[in-house]
PDB file of C-alpha atoms in Angstrom:
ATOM      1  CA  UNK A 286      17.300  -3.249  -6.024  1.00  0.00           C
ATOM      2  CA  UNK A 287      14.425  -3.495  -3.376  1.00  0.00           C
ATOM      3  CA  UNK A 288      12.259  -6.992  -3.268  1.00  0.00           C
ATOM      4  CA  UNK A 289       9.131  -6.266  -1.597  1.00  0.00           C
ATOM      5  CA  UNK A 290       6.621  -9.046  -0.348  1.00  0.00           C
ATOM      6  CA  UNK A 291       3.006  -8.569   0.622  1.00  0.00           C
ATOM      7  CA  UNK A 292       0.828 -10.526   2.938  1.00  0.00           C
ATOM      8  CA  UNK A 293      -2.057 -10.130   4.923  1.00  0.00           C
ATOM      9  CA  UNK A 294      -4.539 -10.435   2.151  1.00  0.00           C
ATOM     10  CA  UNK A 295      -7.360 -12.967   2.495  1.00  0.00           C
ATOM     11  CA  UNK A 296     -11.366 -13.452   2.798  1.00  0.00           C
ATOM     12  CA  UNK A 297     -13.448 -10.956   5.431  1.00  0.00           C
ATOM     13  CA  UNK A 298     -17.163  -9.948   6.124  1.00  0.00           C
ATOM     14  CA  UNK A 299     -17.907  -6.688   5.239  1.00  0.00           C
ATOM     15  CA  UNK A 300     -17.647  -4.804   8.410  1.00  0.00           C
ATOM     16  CA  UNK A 301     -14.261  -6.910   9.057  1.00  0.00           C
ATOM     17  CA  UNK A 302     -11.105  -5.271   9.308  1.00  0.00           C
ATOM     18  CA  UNK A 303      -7.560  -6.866   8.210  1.00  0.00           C
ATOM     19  CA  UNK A 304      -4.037  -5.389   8.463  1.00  0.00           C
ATOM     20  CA  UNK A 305      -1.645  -5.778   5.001  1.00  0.00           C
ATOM     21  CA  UNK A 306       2.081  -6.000   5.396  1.00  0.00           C
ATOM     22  CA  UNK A 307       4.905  -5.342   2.796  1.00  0.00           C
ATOM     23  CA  UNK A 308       7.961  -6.166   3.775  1.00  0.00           C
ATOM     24  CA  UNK A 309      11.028  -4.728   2.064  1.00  0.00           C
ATOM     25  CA  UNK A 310      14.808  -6.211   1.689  1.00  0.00           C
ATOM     26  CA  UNK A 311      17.665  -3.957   1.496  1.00  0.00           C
ATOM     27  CA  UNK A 312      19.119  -1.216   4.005  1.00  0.00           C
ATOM     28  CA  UNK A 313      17.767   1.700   3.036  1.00  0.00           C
ATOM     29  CA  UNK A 314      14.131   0.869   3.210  1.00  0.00           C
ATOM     30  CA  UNK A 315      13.959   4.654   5.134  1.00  0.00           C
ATOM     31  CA  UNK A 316      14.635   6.306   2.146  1.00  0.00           C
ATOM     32  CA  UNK A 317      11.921   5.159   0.389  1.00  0.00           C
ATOM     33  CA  UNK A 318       7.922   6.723  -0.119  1.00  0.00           C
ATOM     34  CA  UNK A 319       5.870   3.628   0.230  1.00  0.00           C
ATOM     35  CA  UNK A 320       2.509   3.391  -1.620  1.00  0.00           C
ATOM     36  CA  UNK A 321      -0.445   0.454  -1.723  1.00  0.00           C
ATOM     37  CA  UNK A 322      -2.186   0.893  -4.899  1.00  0.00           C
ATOM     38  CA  UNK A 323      -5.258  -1.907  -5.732  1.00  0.00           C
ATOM     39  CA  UNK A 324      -6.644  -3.781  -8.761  1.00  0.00           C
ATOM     40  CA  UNK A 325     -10.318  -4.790  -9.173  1.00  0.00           C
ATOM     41  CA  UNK A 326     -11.180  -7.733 -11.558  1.00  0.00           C
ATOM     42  CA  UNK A 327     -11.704  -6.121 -15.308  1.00  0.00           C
ATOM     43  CA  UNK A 328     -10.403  -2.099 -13.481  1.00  0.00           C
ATOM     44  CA  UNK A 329      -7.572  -0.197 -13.778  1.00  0.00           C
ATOM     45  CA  UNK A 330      -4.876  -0.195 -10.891  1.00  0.00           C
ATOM     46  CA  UNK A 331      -5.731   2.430  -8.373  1.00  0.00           C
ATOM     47  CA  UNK A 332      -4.371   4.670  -5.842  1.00  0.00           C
ATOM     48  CA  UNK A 333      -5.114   3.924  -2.349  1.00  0.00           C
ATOM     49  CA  UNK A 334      -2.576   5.723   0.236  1.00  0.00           C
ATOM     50  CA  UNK A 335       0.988   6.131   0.602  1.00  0.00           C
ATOM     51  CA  UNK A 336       3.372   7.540   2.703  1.00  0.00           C
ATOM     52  CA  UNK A 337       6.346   9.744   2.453  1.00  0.00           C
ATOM     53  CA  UNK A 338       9.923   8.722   3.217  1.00  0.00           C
ATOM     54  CA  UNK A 339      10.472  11.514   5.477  1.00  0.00           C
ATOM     55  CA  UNK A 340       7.828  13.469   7.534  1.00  0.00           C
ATOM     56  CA  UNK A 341       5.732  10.610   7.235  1.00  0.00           C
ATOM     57  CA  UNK A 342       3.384  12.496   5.298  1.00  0.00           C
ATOM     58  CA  UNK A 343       0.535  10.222   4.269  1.00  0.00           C
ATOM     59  CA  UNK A 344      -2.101  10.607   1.876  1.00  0.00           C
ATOM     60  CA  UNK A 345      -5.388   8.504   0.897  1.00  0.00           C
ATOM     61  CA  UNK A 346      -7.696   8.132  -1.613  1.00  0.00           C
ATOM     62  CA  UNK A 347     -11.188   9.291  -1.037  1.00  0.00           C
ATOM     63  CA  UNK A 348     -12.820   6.013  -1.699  1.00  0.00           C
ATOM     64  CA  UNK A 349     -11.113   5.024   1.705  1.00  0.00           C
ATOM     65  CA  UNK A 350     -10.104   7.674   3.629  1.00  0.00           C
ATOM     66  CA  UNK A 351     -11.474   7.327   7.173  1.00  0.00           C
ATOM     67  CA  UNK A 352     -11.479   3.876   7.123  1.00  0.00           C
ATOM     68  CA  UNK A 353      -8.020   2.515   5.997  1.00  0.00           C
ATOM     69  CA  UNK A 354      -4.257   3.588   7.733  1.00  0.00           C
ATOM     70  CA  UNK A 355      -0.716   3.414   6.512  1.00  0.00           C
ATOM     71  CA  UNK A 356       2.109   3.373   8.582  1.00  0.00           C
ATOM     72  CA  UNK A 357       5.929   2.258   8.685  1.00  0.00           C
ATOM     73  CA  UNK A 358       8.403   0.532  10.573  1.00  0.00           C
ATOM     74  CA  UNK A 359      11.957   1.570   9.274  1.00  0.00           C
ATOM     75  CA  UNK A 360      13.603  -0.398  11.537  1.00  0.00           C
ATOM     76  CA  UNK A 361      11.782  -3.523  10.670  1.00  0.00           C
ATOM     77  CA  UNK A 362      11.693  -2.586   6.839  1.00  0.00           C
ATOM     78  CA  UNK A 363       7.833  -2.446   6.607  1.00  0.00           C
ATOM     79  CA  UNK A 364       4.715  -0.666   5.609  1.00  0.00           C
ATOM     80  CA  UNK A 365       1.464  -1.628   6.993  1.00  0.00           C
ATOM     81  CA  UNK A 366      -2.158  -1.096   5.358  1.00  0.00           C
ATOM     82  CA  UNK A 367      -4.933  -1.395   8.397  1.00  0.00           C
ATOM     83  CA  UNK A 368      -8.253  -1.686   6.860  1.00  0.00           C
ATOM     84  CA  UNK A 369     -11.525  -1.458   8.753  1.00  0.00           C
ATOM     85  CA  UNK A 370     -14.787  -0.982   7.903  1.00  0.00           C
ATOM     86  CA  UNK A 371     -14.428  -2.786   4.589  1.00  0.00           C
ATOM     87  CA  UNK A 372     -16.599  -2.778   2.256  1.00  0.00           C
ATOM     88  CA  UNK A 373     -17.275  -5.382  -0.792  1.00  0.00           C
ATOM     89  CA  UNK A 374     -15.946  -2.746  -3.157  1.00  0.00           C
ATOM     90  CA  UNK A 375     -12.689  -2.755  -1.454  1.00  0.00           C
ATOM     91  CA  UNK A 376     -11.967  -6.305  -3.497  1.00  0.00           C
ATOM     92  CA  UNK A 377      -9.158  -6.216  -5.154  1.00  0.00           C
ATOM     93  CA  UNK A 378      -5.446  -7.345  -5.574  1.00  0.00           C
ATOM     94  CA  UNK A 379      -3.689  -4.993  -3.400  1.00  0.00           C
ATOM     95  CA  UNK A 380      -0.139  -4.285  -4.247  1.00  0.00           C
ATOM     96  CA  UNK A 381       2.529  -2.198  -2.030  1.00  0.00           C
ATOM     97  CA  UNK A 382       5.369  -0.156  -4.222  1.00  0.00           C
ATOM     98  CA  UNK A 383       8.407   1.734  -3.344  1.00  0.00           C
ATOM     99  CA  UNK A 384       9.397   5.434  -4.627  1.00  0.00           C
ATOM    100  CA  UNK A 385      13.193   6.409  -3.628  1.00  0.00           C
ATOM    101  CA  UNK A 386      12.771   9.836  -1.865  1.00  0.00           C
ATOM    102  CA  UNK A 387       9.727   9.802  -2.860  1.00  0.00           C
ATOM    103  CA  UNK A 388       6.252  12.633  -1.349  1.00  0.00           C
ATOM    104  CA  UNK A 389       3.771   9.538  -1.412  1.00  0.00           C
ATOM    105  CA  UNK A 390       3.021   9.959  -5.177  1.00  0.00           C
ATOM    106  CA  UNK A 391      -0.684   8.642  -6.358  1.00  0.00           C
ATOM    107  CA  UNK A 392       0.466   8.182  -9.559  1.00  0.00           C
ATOM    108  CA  UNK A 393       1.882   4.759 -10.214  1.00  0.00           C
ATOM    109  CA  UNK A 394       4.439   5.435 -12.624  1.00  0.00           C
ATOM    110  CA  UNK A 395       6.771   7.012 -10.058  1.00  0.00           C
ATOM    111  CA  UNK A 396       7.061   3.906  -8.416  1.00  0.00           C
ATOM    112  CA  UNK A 397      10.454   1.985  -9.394  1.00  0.00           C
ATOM    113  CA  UNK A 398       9.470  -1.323  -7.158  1.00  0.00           C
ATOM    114  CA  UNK A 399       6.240  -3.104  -6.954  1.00  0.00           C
ATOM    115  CA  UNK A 400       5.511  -6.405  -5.027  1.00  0.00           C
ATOM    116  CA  UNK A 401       3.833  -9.116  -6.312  1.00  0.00           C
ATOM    117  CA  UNK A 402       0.443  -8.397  -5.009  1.00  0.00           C
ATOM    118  CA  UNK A 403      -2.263 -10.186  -2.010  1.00  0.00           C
ATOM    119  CA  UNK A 404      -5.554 -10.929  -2.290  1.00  0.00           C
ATOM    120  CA  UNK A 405      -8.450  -9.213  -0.661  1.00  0.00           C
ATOM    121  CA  UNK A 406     -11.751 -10.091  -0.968  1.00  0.00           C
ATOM    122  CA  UNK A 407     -14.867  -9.048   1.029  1.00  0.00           C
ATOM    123  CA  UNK A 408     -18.065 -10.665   1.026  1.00  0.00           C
ATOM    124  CA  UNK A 409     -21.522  -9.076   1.660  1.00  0.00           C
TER     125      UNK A 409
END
């Protein structure tokens, strides 16, 4: 079983950048493809990057490619979501899931673990 816990989220300019964290109990956080997916008011949940639980391979969605990053700490059992440039699109609730020995799927359903979600909300 792996609890994870988001924060970070919260209320930025557009322009503004902010930095997500999920932090993840249990030892073998390592073995695990991470992935932030997001959810708009009245939209579907949507792929936004992930990363793979060895390599590192990471992978982003179009929409924010460029602009957002994803990286890991294994030793401190998180994944991190820096966002710059945002943009009032990138509203949403943004929630970080875990995939054991997983590429860095885009498809949600591979996930096994999903946190409970932050808020992020830019303003034009």
């Amino acid at each position: 079983q792996v609890q994870l816990v988001e924060s970070g989220g919260g209320l930025v300019q557009a322009g503004g950048s902010l930095r997500l964290s999920c932090a993840a109990s249990g030892r073998t956080f390592s073995t695990y493809a991470m992935g932030w997916f997001r959810q708009a008011p009245g939209k579907e949940r949507e792929f936004v990057t992930a990363i793979s639980w060895s390599a590192g391979h990471t992978y982003y969605a179009d929409s924010v490619s460029g602009r957002f990053t994803i990286s890991r700490d294994n030793a401190k059992n998180t994944v991190y979501l820096q966002m710059n440039s945002l943009k009032p699109e990138d509203t949403a609730v943004y929630y970080c899931a875990a995939d054991r020995y997983g590429a860095g799927s885009k498809y949600a359903n591979e996930y096994e673990y999903w946190g409970q979600g932050t808020q992020v909300t830019v303003s034009s």
